[in-house]
PDB file of C-alpha atoms in Angstrom:
ATOM      1  CA  MET G   1     173.226 113.770 109.876  1.00 63.00           C
ATOM      2  CA  GLN G   2     173.239 111.094 112.395  1.00 82.00           C
ATOM      3  CA  LYS G   3     170.968 108.163 111.299  1.00 95.00           C
ATOM      4  CA  SER G   4     168.572 106.349 113.578  1.00 98.00           C
ATOM      5  CA  LYS G   5     169.677 102.621 114.050  1.00 98.00           C
ATOM      6  CA  ILE G   6     169.563  99.483 116.140  1.00 98.00           C
ATOM      7  CA  LEU G   7     172.483  97.583 117.321  1.00 98.00           C
ATOM      8  CA  LYS G   8     172.115  94.001 118.341  1.00 98.00           C
ATOM      9  CA  THR G   9     174.351  91.403 119.926  1.00 98.00           C
ATOM     10  CA  LEU G  10     174.415  88.540 122.278  1.00 97.00           C
ATOM     11  CA  VAL G  11     175.875  89.059 125.838  1.00 97.00           C
ATOM     12  CA  TRP G  12     176.674  87.175 129.175  1.00 96.00           C
ATOM     13  CA  GLY G  13     177.797  83.948 127.475  1.00 93.00           C
ATOM     14  CA  ASP G  14     175.378  84.411 124.569  1.00 95.00           C
ATOM     15  CA  SER G  15     172.545  83.752 127.091  1.00 96.00           C
ATOM     16  CA  VAL G  16     170.852  87.368 126.451  1.00 97.00           C
ATOM     17  CA  SER G  17     169.920  89.105 123.208  1.00 98.00           C
ATOM     18  CA  LEU G  18     170.936  92.823 123.862  1.00 98.00           C
ATOM     19  CA  ALA G  19     169.466  95.600 121.468  1.00 98.00           C
ATOM     20  CA  VAL G  20     170.262  99.410 121.769  1.00 98.00           C
ATOM     21  CA  LEU G  21     168.368 101.909 119.721  1.00 98.00           C
ATOM     22  CA  ASP G  22     169.173 105.440 118.986  1.00 98.00           C
ATOM     23  CA  THR G  23     166.092 107.006 117.356  1.00 98.00           C
ATOM     24  CA  THR G  24     166.894 110.572 117.886  1.00 98.00           C
ATOM     25  CA  GLU G  25     166.817 111.582 114.172  1.00 98.00           C
ATOM     26  CA  PHE G  26     163.561 109.602 113.750  1.00 98.00           C
ATOM     27  CA  VAL G  27     161.855 111.404 116.497  1.00 98.00           C
ATOM     28  CA  ASN G  28     163.129 114.807 115.073  1.00 98.00           C
ATOM     29  CA  GLU G  29     161.751 113.905 111.792  1.00 97.00           C
ATOM     30  CA  ALA G  30     158.261 113.081 113.218  1.00 98.00           C
ATOM     31  CA  ILE G  31     158.563 116.178 115.534  1.00 98.00           C
ATOM     32  CA  SER G  32     159.049 118.249 112.091  1.00 96.00           C
ATOM     33  CA  ARG G  33     156.246 116.515 110.363  1.00 96.00           C
ATOM     34  CA  HIS G  34     153.581 116.550 113.118  1.00 97.00           C
ATOM     35  CA  LYS G  35     154.628 119.665 115.118  1.00 96.00           C
ATOM     36  CA  PHE G  36     154.743 117.719 118.481  1.00 97.00           C
ATOM     37  CA  THR G  37     154.793 119.265 121.865  1.00 97.00           C
ATOM     38  CA  PRO G  38     157.477 117.850 124.072  1.00 96.00           C
ATOM     39  CA  VAL G  39     155.318 115.468 125.953  1.00 97.00           C
ATOM     40  CA  ALA G  40     153.731 114.413 122.720  1.00 98.00           C
ATOM     41  CA  ALA G  41     157.176 113.820 121.169  1.00 98.00           C
ATOM     42  CA  ALA G  42     158.278 111.680 124.392  1.00 98.00           C
ATOM     43  CA  ALA G  43     155.355 109.532 124.266  1.00 98.00           C
ATOM     44  CA  PHE G  44     155.488 109.145 120.641  1.00 98.00           C
ATOM     45  CA  GLY G  45     159.188 108.463 120.621  1.00 98.00           C
ATOM     46  CA  ARG G  46     159.234 105.883 123.392  1.00 98.00           C
ATOM     47  CA  THR G  47     156.292 104.041 121.635  1.00 98.00           C
ATOM     48  CA  ALA G  48     158.288 104.044 118.046  1.00 98.00           C
ATOM     49  CA  THR G  49     161.225 103.023 119.667  1.00 98.00           C
ATOM     50  CA  ALA G  50     159.716  99.879 121.046  1.00 98.00           C
ATOM     51  CA  ALA G  51     157.841  99.354 117.762  1.00 98.00           C
ATOM     52  CA  ALA G  52     161.256  99.543 115.947  1.00 98.00           C
ATOM     53  CA  TYR G  53     162.578  96.751 118.239  1.00 98.00           C
ATOM     54  CA  LEU G  54     159.715  94.611 117.443  1.00 98.00           C
ATOM     55  CA  CYS G  55     160.137  95.219 113.808  1.00 97.00           C
ATOM     56  CA  SER G  56     163.709  94.256 113.932  1.00 97.00           C
ATOM     57  CA  TRP G  57     162.541  90.750 114.476  1.00 95.00           C
ATOM     58  CA  LEU G  58     160.305  90.671 111.303  1.00 95.00           C
ATOM     59  CA  LYS G  59     161.114  89.305 108.063  1.00 87.00           C
ATOM     60  CA  GLY G  60     161.473  91.856 105.186  1.00 77.00           C
ATOM     61  CA  ASP G  61     157.850  91.482 103.786  1.00 85.00           C
ATOM     62  CA  SER G  62     156.287  91.393 107.162  1.00 95.00           C
ATOM     63  CA  ALA G  63     154.639  94.251 109.107  1.00 96.00           C
ATOM     64  CA  LEU G  64     153.182  95.170 112.197  1.00 97.00           C
ATOM     65  CA  SER G  65     151.171  97.907 114.067  1.00 98.00           C
ATOM     66  CA  VAL G  66     151.201  99.271 117.567  1.00 98.00           C
ATOM     67  CA  THR G  67     148.512 101.108 119.209  1.00 98.00           C
ATOM     68  CA  VAL G  68     148.574 102.530 122.733  1.00 98.00           C
ATOM     69  CA  ASN G  69     145.140 103.535 123.962  1.00 98.00           C
ATOM     70  CA  GLY G  70     145.399 104.707 127.617  1.00 97.00           C
ATOM     71  CA  GLY G  71     142.428 107.081 127.736  1.00 97.00           C
ATOM     72  CA  GLY G  72     144.927 109.893 128.418  1.00 97.00           C
ATOM     73  CA  LYS G  73     145.142 113.589 127.322  1.00 96.00           C
ATOM     74  CA  GLY G  74     147.064 112.602 124.296  1.00 98.00           C
ATOM     75  CA  GLY G  75     144.638 110.186 122.841  1.00 98.00           C
ATOM     76  CA  LYS G  76     145.805 107.186 120.917  1.00 98.00           C
ATOM     77  CA  ILE G  77     149.380 106.498 119.748  1.00 98.00           C
ATOM     78  CA  CYS G  78     149.622 104.625 116.472  1.00 98.00           C
ATOM     79  CA  ILE G  79     152.799 103.300 114.823  1.00 98.00           C
ATOM     80  CA  SER G  80     152.942 100.984 111.740  1.00 97.00           C
ATOM     81  CA  GLY G  81     156.245  99.523 110.627  1.00 97.00           C
ATOM     82  CA  ASP G  82     158.035  96.621 108.573  1.00 97.00           C
ATOM     83  CA  GLY G  83     160.789  94.226 108.380  1.00 96.00           C
ATOM     84  CA  GLU G  84     163.005  96.818 106.690  1.00 96.00           C
ATOM     85  CA  LEU G  85     162.607  99.166 109.536  1.00 97.00           C
ATOM     86  CA  ASN G  86     160.583 101.411 107.780  1.00 97.00           C
ATOM     87  CA  LEU G  87     158.213 103.220 110.480  1.00 98.00           C
ATOM     88  CA  ARG G  88     155.562 105.837 110.775  1.00 98.00           C
ATOM     89  CA  GLY G  89     153.007 107.008 113.181  1.00 98.00           C
ATOM     90  CA  PHE G  90     151.059 109.484 114.775  1.00 98.00           C
ATOM     91  CA  VAL G  91     149.414 110.645 118.102  1.00 98.00           C
ATOM     92  CA  GLU G  92     145.730 111.739 118.199  1.00 97.00           C
ATOM     93  CA  HIS G  93     146.315 114.827 120.054  1.00 98.00           C
ATOM     94  CA  PRO G  94     149.819 116.174 119.036  1.00 97.00           C
ATOM     95  CA  GLN G  95     149.491 119.680 120.294  1.00 96.00           C
ATOM     96  CA  THR G  96     148.260 118.823 123.702  1.00 97.00           C
ATOM     97  CA  MET G  97     150.625 120.260 126.502  1.00 95.00           C
ATOM     98  CA  LEU G  98     150.964 119.250 129.958  1.00 95.00           C
ATOM     99  CA  PRO G  99     152.881 120.679 133.138  1.00 94.00           C
ATOM    100  CA  PRO G 100     155.821 118.701 133.947  1.00 91.00           C
ATOM    101  CA  ARG G 101     155.755 116.181 136.768  1.00 93.00           C
ATOM    102  CA  LYS G 102     156.899 117.269 140.303  1.00 91.00           C
ATOM    103  CA  ASP G 103     160.459 115.919 139.671  1.00 91.00           C
ATOM    104  CA  GLY G 104     160.642 118.341 136.621  1.00 88.00           C
ATOM    105  CA  LYS G 105     160.221 115.500 133.797  1.00 91.00           C
ATOM    106  CA  LEU G 106     157.831 115.251 131.091  1.00 94.00           C
ATOM    107  CA  ASP G 107     154.569 113.747 132.342  1.00 96.00           C
ATOM    108  CA  VAL G 108     154.061 110.900 129.704  1.00 97.00           C
ATOM    109  CA  GLY G 109     152.103 108.946 131.919  1.00 97.00           C
ATOM    110  CA  ALA G 110     149.199 111.599 132.285  1.00 97.00           C
ATOM    111  CA  TYR G 111     149.646 112.088 128.526  1.00 98.00           C
ATOM    112  CA  VAL G 112     149.232 108.427 127.656  1.00 98.00           C
ATOM    113  CA  GLY G 113     146.937 107.284 130.587  1.00 97.00           C
ATOM    114  CA  LYS G 114     146.527 103.817 131.926  1.00 95.00           C
ATOM    115  CA  SER G 115     143.095 103.053 131.615  1.00 96.00           C
ATOM    116  CA  GLY G 116     143.300 101.090 128.318  1.00 97.00           C
ATOM    117  CA  THR G 117     145.588  98.689 126.405  1.00 98.00           C
ATOM    118  CA  LEU G 118     148.641  98.133 124.298  1.00 98.00           C
ATOM    119  CA  THR G 119     147.918  96.254 121.118  1.00 98.00           C
ATOM    120  CA  VAL G 120     150.436  94.726 118.615  1.00 98.00           C
ATOM    121  CA  VAL G 121     149.131  93.254 115.351  1.00 97.00           C
ATOM    122  CA  ARG G 122     151.806  91.239 113.405  1.00 96.00           C
ATOM    123  CA  ASP G 123     151.385  90.189 109.738  1.00 94.00           C
ATOM    124  CA  ASP G 124     153.863  87.698 108.706  1.00 89.00           C
ATOM    125  CA  LYS G 125     152.239  87.246 105.371  1.00 83.00           C
ATOM    126  CA  ASN G 126     151.347  83.394 106.000  1.00 84.00           C
ATOM    127  CA  GLY G 127     147.969  83.394 107.342  1.00 81.00           C
ATOM    128  CA  LEU G 128     145.975  85.309 109.990  1.00 87.00           C
ATOM    129  CA  PRO G 129     147.721  88.036 111.637  1.00 92.00           C
ATOM    130  CA  PHE G 130     148.881  87.627 115.265  1.00 92.00           C
ATOM    131  CA  THR G 131     147.279  90.084 117.662  1.00 95.00           C
ATOM    132  CA  GLY G 132     148.652  90.543 121.312  1.00 96.00           C
ATOM    133  CA  THR G 133     147.014  92.708 123.583  1.00 96.00           C
ATOM    134  CA  CYS G 134     147.779  93.674 127.485  1.00 96.00           C
ATOM    135  CA  PRO G 135     146.531  96.135 129.821  1.00 97.00           C
ATOM    136  CA  LEU G 136     148.613  99.300 130.452  1.00 98.00           C
ATOM    137  CA  VAL G 137     150.786  99.329 133.706  1.00 97.00           C
ATOM    138  CA  THR G 138     151.845 102.915 134.102  1.00 97.00           C
ATOM    139  CA  GLY G 139     151.345 104.627 130.620  1.00 97.00           C
ATOM    140  CA  GLU G 140     155.037 105.331 130.828  1.00 97.00           C
ATOM    141  CA  ILE G 141     155.394 103.001 127.823  1.00 98.00           C
ATOM    142  CA  ALA G 142     158.593 101.103 129.006  1.00 98.00           C
ATOM    143  CA  GLU G 143     156.832  99.254 131.714  1.00 97.00           C
ATOM    144  CA  ASP G 144     154.061  98.707 129.303  1.00 98.00           C
ATOM    145  CA  PHE G 145     156.137  97.122 126.793  1.00 98.00           C
ATOM    146  CA  SER G 146     157.911  95.012 129.361  1.00 97.00           C
ATOM    147  CA  ALA G 147     154.350  93.604 130.359  1.00 97.00           C
ATOM    148  CA  TYR G 148     153.512  92.989 126.853  1.00 97.00           C
ATOM    149  CA  PHE G 149     156.206  90.800 126.148  1.00 97.00           C
ATOM    150  CA  LEU G 150     155.609  88.836 129.299  1.00 96.00           C
ATOM    151  CA  ILE G 151     151.892  88.333 128.773  1.00 95.00           C
ATOM    152  CA  SER G 152     151.522  88.354 124.973  1.00 94.00           C
ATOM    153  CA  GLU G 153     154.890  86.850 123.923  1.00 92.00           C
ATOM    154  CA  GLN G 154     155.846  84.810 126.831  1.00 92.00           C
ATOM    155  CA  ARG G 155     159.317  86.395 126.468  1.00 94.00           C
ATOM    156  CA  PRO G 156     160.400  88.139 129.701  1.00 95.00           C
ATOM    157  CA  THR G 157     162.054  91.457 128.536  1.00 97.00           C
ATOM    158  CA  ALA G 158     163.736  94.245 130.406  1.00 98.00           C
ATOM    159  CA  VAL G 159     163.130  97.579 128.818  1.00 98.00           C
ATOM    160  CA  ALA G 160     164.424 101.032 129.302  1.00 98.00           C
ATOM    161  CA  LEU G 161     163.002 103.911 126.988  1.00 98.00           C
ATOM    162  CA  GLY G 162     163.527 107.510 127.072  1.00 97.00           C
ATOM    163  CA  VAL G 163     163.278 110.724 124.893  1.00 98.00           C
ATOM    164  CA  LYS G 164     164.945 113.915 125.687  1.00 96.00           C
ATOM    165  CA  VAL G 165     163.418 117.159 124.093  1.00 95.00           C
ATOM    166  CA  GLY G 166     164.820 120.720 124.581  1.00 90.00           C
ATOM    167  CA  THR G 167     162.893 123.805 125.386  1.00 84.00           C
ATOM    168  CA  ASP G 168     163.158 124.712 121.601  1.00 89.00           C
ATOM    169  CA  GLY G 169     161.132 121.318 120.824  1.00 91.00           C
ATOM    170  CA  LYS G 170     164.158 119.518 119.356  1.00 96.00           C
ATOM    171  CA  CYS G 171     165.074 116.019 120.447  1.00 97.00           C
ATOM    172  CA  PHE G 172     168.604 115.764 121.812  1.00 96.00           C
ATOM    173  CA  GLY G 173     168.432 112.152 122.702  1.00 97.00           C
ATOM    174  CA  ALA G 174     166.007 109.367 122.062  1.00 98.00           C
ATOM    175  CA  GLY G 175     166.302 105.393 122.315  1.00 98.00           C
ATOM    176  CA  GLY G 176     166.039 102.352 124.074  1.00 98.00           C
ATOM    177  CA  VAL G 177     167.429  99.228 125.661  1.00 98.00           C
ATOM    178  CA  PHE G 178     166.210  95.860 125.539  1.00 98.00           C
ATOM    179  CA  LEU G 179     167.659  92.841 127.229  1.00 98.00           C
ATOM    180  CA  GLN G 180     165.796  89.676 126.308  1.00 97.00           C
ATOM    181  CA  PRO G 181     166.900  86.282 127.800  1.00 96.00           C
ATOM    182  CA  LEU G 182     167.021  83.540 125.235  1.00 95.00           C
ATOM    183  CA  PRO G 183     164.786  80.272 125.972  1.00 90.00           C
ATOM    184  CA  GLY G 184     166.208  78.173 128.638  1.00 86.00           C
ATOM    185  CA  ALA G 185     167.944  81.007 130.617  1.00 88.00           C
ATOM    186  CA  ASP G 186     167.768  80.358 134.257  1.00 90.00           C
ATOM    187  CA  GLU G 187     166.445  82.619 136.955  1.00 91.00           C
ATOM    188  CA  ASN G 188     169.846  84.122 137.785  1.00 94.00           C
ATOM    189  CA  ILE G 189     169.936  85.544 134.214  1.00 95.00           C
ATOM    190  CA  LEU G 190     166.514  87.037 134.529  1.00 94.00           C
ATOM    191  CA  ALA G 191     167.489  88.784 137.525  1.00 95.00           C
ATOM    192  CA  ARG G 192     170.494  90.078 136.268  1.00 96.00           C
ATOM    193  CA  CYS G 193     168.591  91.709 133.350  1.00 97.00           C
ATOM    194  CA  GLU G 194     166.244  93.466 135.720  1.00 95.00           C
ATOM    195  CA  ARG G 195     169.414  94.682 137.803  1.00 96.00           C
ATOM    196  CA  GLU G 196     171.132  95.869 134.654  1.00 96.00           C
ATOM    197  CA  ILE G 197     168.230  97.663 132.999  1.00 97.00           C
ATOM    198  CA  ALA G 198     167.916  99.807 136.064  1.00 96.00           C
ATOM    199  CA  LYS G 199     171.312 101.594 135.098  1.00 95.00           C
ATOM    200  CA  PHE G 200     169.650 102.787 131.957  1.00 97.00           C
ATOM    201  CA  SER G 201     166.874 104.969 133.524  1.00 93.00           C
ATOM    202  CA  SER G 202     168.395 107.999 131.766  1.00 95.00           C
ATOM    203  CA  VAL G 203     168.834 106.133 128.627  1.00 97.00           C
ATOM    204  CA  SER G 204     168.113 109.398 126.436  1.00 97.00           C
ATOM    205  CA  SER G 205     170.936 111.164 128.086  1.00 97.00           C
ATOM    206  CA  LEU G 206     173.291 108.123 127.699  1.00 97.00           C
ATOM    207  CA  ILE G 207     172.372 108.298 123.914  1.00 97.00           C
ATOM    208  CA  GLN G 208     173.205 111.818 123.691  1.00 96.00           C
ATOM    209  CA  MET G 209     176.435 111.586 125.417  1.00 96.00           C
ATOM    210  CA  GLN G 210     177.647 108.178 124.492  1.00 96.00           C
ATOM    211  CA  GLY G 211     175.712 107.048 121.510  1.00 96.00           C
ATOM    212  CA  ALA G 212     174.244 103.525 120.979  1.00 97.00           C
ATOM    213  CA  GLU G 213     177.851 102.018 120.759  1.00 97.00           C
ATOM    214  CA  GLY G 214     178.798 103.367 124.017  1.00 97.00           C
ATOM    215  CA  ILE G 215     175.742 101.767 125.570  1.00 97.00           C
ATOM    216  CA  VAL G 216     176.542  98.503 124.162  1.00 98.00           C
ATOM    217  CA  ALA G 217     180.109  98.720 125.765  1.00 96.00           C
ATOM    218  CA  LEU G 218     178.519  99.614 128.890  1.00 96.00           C
ATOM    219  CA  VAL G 219     176.959  96.058 129.079  1.00 96.00           C
ATOM    220  CA  GLU G 220     179.390  94.031 127.519  1.00 96.00           C
ATOM    221  CA  ASN G 221     182.300  94.861 124.942  1.00 94.00           C
ATOM    222  CA  ARG G 222     180.908  92.592 122.032  1.00 94.00           C
ATOM    223  CA  PRO G 223     180.682  92.924 118.168  1.00 96.00           C
ATOM    224  CA  PHE G 224     177.397  94.029 117.124  1.00 97.00           C
ATOM    225  CA  HIS G 225     175.398  94.090 114.078  1.00 97.00           C
ATOM    226  CA  THR G 226     173.673  97.456 113.102  1.00 98.00           C
ATOM    227  CA  ARG G 227     170.636  98.365 110.881  1.00 98.00           C
ATOM    228  CA  GLU G 228     169.200 101.672 109.911  1.00 98.00           C
ATOM    229  CA  ILE G 229     165.688 102.870 111.009  1.00 98.00           C
ATOM    230  CA  ARG G 230     164.000 105.087 108.913  1.00 97.00           C
ATOM    231  CA  TYR G 231     160.791 107.442 109.049  1.00 97.00           C
ATOM    232  CA  ARG G 232     158.959 106.541 105.686  1.00 96.00           C
ATOM    233  CA  CYS G 233     155.473 106.741 104.860  1.00 95.00           C
ATOM    234  CA  PHE G 234     154.066 104.933 101.878  1.00 91.00           C
ATOM    235  CA  CYS G 235     151.271 107.413 100.760  1.00 92.00           C
ATOM    236  CA  SER G 236     151.725 109.297  97.395  1.00 92.00           C
ATOM    237  CA  ARG G 237     149.182 111.350  95.251  1.00 92.00           C
ATOM    238  CA  GLU G 238     148.820 108.345  93.014  1.00 91.00           C
ATOM    239  CA  LYS G 239     147.413 106.133  95.769  1.00 91.00           C
ATOM    240  CA  THR G 240     145.083 109.128  96.661  1.00 91.00           C
ATOM    241  CA  GLN G 241     143.980 109.448  93.107  1.00 91.00           C
ATOM    242  CA  ASN G 242     142.906 105.639  93.351  1.00 91.00           C
ATOM    243  CA  LEU G 243     140.745 106.450  96.471  1.00 92.00           C
ATOM    244  CA  ILE G 244     138.828 108.982  94.396  1.00 90.00           C
ATOM    245  CA  LEU G 245     138.450 106.845  91.611  1.00 91.00           C
ATOM    246  CA  ALA G 246     137.137 104.241  94.220  1.00 91.00           C
ATOM    247  CA  LEU G 247     134.416 106.776  95.214  1.00 89.00           C
ATOM    248  CA  GLY G 248     132.650 106.627  91.939  1.00 90.00           C
ATOM    249  CA  GLU G 249     132.326 109.756  89.547  1.00 88.00           C
ATOM    250  CA  SER G 250     128.928 110.686  91.023  1.00 89.00           C
ATOM    251  CA  ASP G 251     129.919 110.711  94.653  1.00 90.00           C
ATOM    252  CA  ALA G 252     132.960 112.408  93.762  1.00 89.00           C
ATOM    253  CA  LYS G 253     131.092 115.168  92.168  1.00 88.00           C
ATOM    254  CA  ALA G 254     128.686 115.449  94.946  1.00 90.00           C
ATOM    255  CA  LEU G 255     131.595 115.903  97.308  1.00 90.00           C
ATOM    256  CA  LEU G 256     133.141 118.544  95.173  1.00 91.00           C
ATOM    257  CA  LYS G 257     129.777 120.298  95.060  1.00 87.00           C
ATOM    258  CA  GLU G 258     129.751 120.240  99.010  1.00 88.00           C
ATOM    259  CA  LYS G 259     133.149 121.256  99.790  1.00 86.00           C
ATOM    260  CA  GLY G 260     134.536 122.872  96.677  1.00 88.00           C
ATOM    261  CA  HIS G 261     137.573 120.318  96.523  1.00 90.00           C
ATOM    262  CA  ILE G 262     138.306 117.060  97.841  1.00 92.00           C
ATOM    263  CA  SER G 263     141.169 116.772 100.336  1.00 93.00           C
ATOM    264  CA  ILE G 264     142.601 113.441 101.768  1.00 92.00           C
ATOM    265  CA  HIS G 265     144.784 113.645 104.822  1.00 94.00           C
ATOM    266  CA  CYS G 266     147.311 110.965 105.572  1.00 94.00           C
ATOM    267  CA  HIS G 267     147.639 110.945 109.435  1.00 94.00           C
ATOM    268  CA  TYR G 268     150.952 109.054 109.339  1.00 94.00           C
ATOM    269  CA  CYS G 269     153.160 111.818 107.487  1.00 94.00           C
ATOM    270  CA  ASN G 270     150.594 114.599 108.082  1.00 93.00           C
ATOM    271  CA  THR G 271     150.453 115.458 104.459  1.00 94.00           C
ATOM    272  CA  ASP G 272     147.290 116.800 102.697  1.00 93.00           C
ATOM    273  CA  TYR G 273     146.533 115.890  99.033  1.00 94.00           C
ATOM    274  CA  ASP G 274     144.282 118.311  97.448  1.00 94.00           C
ATOM    275  CA  PHE G 275     142.257 117.860  94.178  1.00 92.00           C
ATOM    276  CA  ASP G 276     140.018 120.665  92.393  1.00 90.00           C
ATOM    277  CA  GLY G 277     137.345 120.042  90.185  1.00 89.00           C
ATOM    278  CA  HIS G 278     139.600 120.114  87.225  1.00 90.00           C
ATOM    279  CA  ALA G 279     141.896 117.537  88.825  1.00 91.00           C
ATOM    280  CA  VAL G 280     138.860 115.338  89.675  1.00 89.00           C
ATOM    281  CA  SER G 281     137.333 115.609  86.169  1.00 89.00           C
ATOM    282  CA  ALA G 282     140.554 114.760  84.615  1.00 89.00           C
ATOM    283  CA  LEU G 283     140.929 111.737  86.656  1.00 90.00           C
ATOM    284  CA  PHE G 284     137.759 110.078  85.513  1.00 86.00           C
ATOM    285  CA  SER G 285     138.349 111.264  81.958  1.00 86.00           C
ATOM    286  CA  GLU G 286     141.625 109.471  81.924  1.00 82.00           C
ATOM    287  CA  LYS G 287     140.087 106.454  83.405  1.00 76.00           C
ATOM    288  CA  GLU G 288     137.283 106.206  80.725  1.00 74.00           C
ATOM    289  CA  GLY G 289     140.052 106.807  78.185  1.00 64.00           C
ATOM    290  CA  LYS G 290     141.781 103.652  79.131  1.00 58.00           C
TER     291      LYS G 290
END
């Protein structure tokens, strides 16, 4: 199986950081977990690809979250990740379906909406987390992240994102291209980034046909560093057991009496952890025995 990955290098006289991401298998894993419709997969995949790029700048023990809340038909998109490029996420309404745009493409803008914000919370583990927020521009995600980099990070960045989903619901190509001038770059370099990024308006098809390595070569044939991107959730039955214990025995039994069981759902990986009366009693018996 082809792994999702990010390729990074410096181009144009080491004046610009280039990152190319292939997130195809990551998106397919998300589709499998959440049963996304094609438009939900496209919105989620674009957001997750940008989040993975942001995570690639983190140290290993750092973490960040991305929330896109545009008031569209799909509701909020939430992604969490860390410096090891372990990411997970969900959309509020994964089964929402929308007709295609007039040009035949998935209507990600209507799914996401643009009457809202893009928010990034970054925790570097050395004090208060940094929070950056900017208004959504189009709801198409790439333009919104480009605005975020400029407004909240003061780092002009040209962004191309894309997700190609077939009629069978499978993702055939997903990824992105990021061109970020290094500090001190002149106006000519900024303009060149804008011209170059226009070549990647169909980045998902380029990922499908040429791969991330082929896209790097299209910009400049330079050596690059590769890292793997993984869909990984850190929930577990043990952690959910601790949540039940935190309720206290009386509240847990009251919930059991009302529902017949206790079910805890993880939105990030769409997993349910169910506990019947015997399992809950055993939990508190074990706690008392320690």
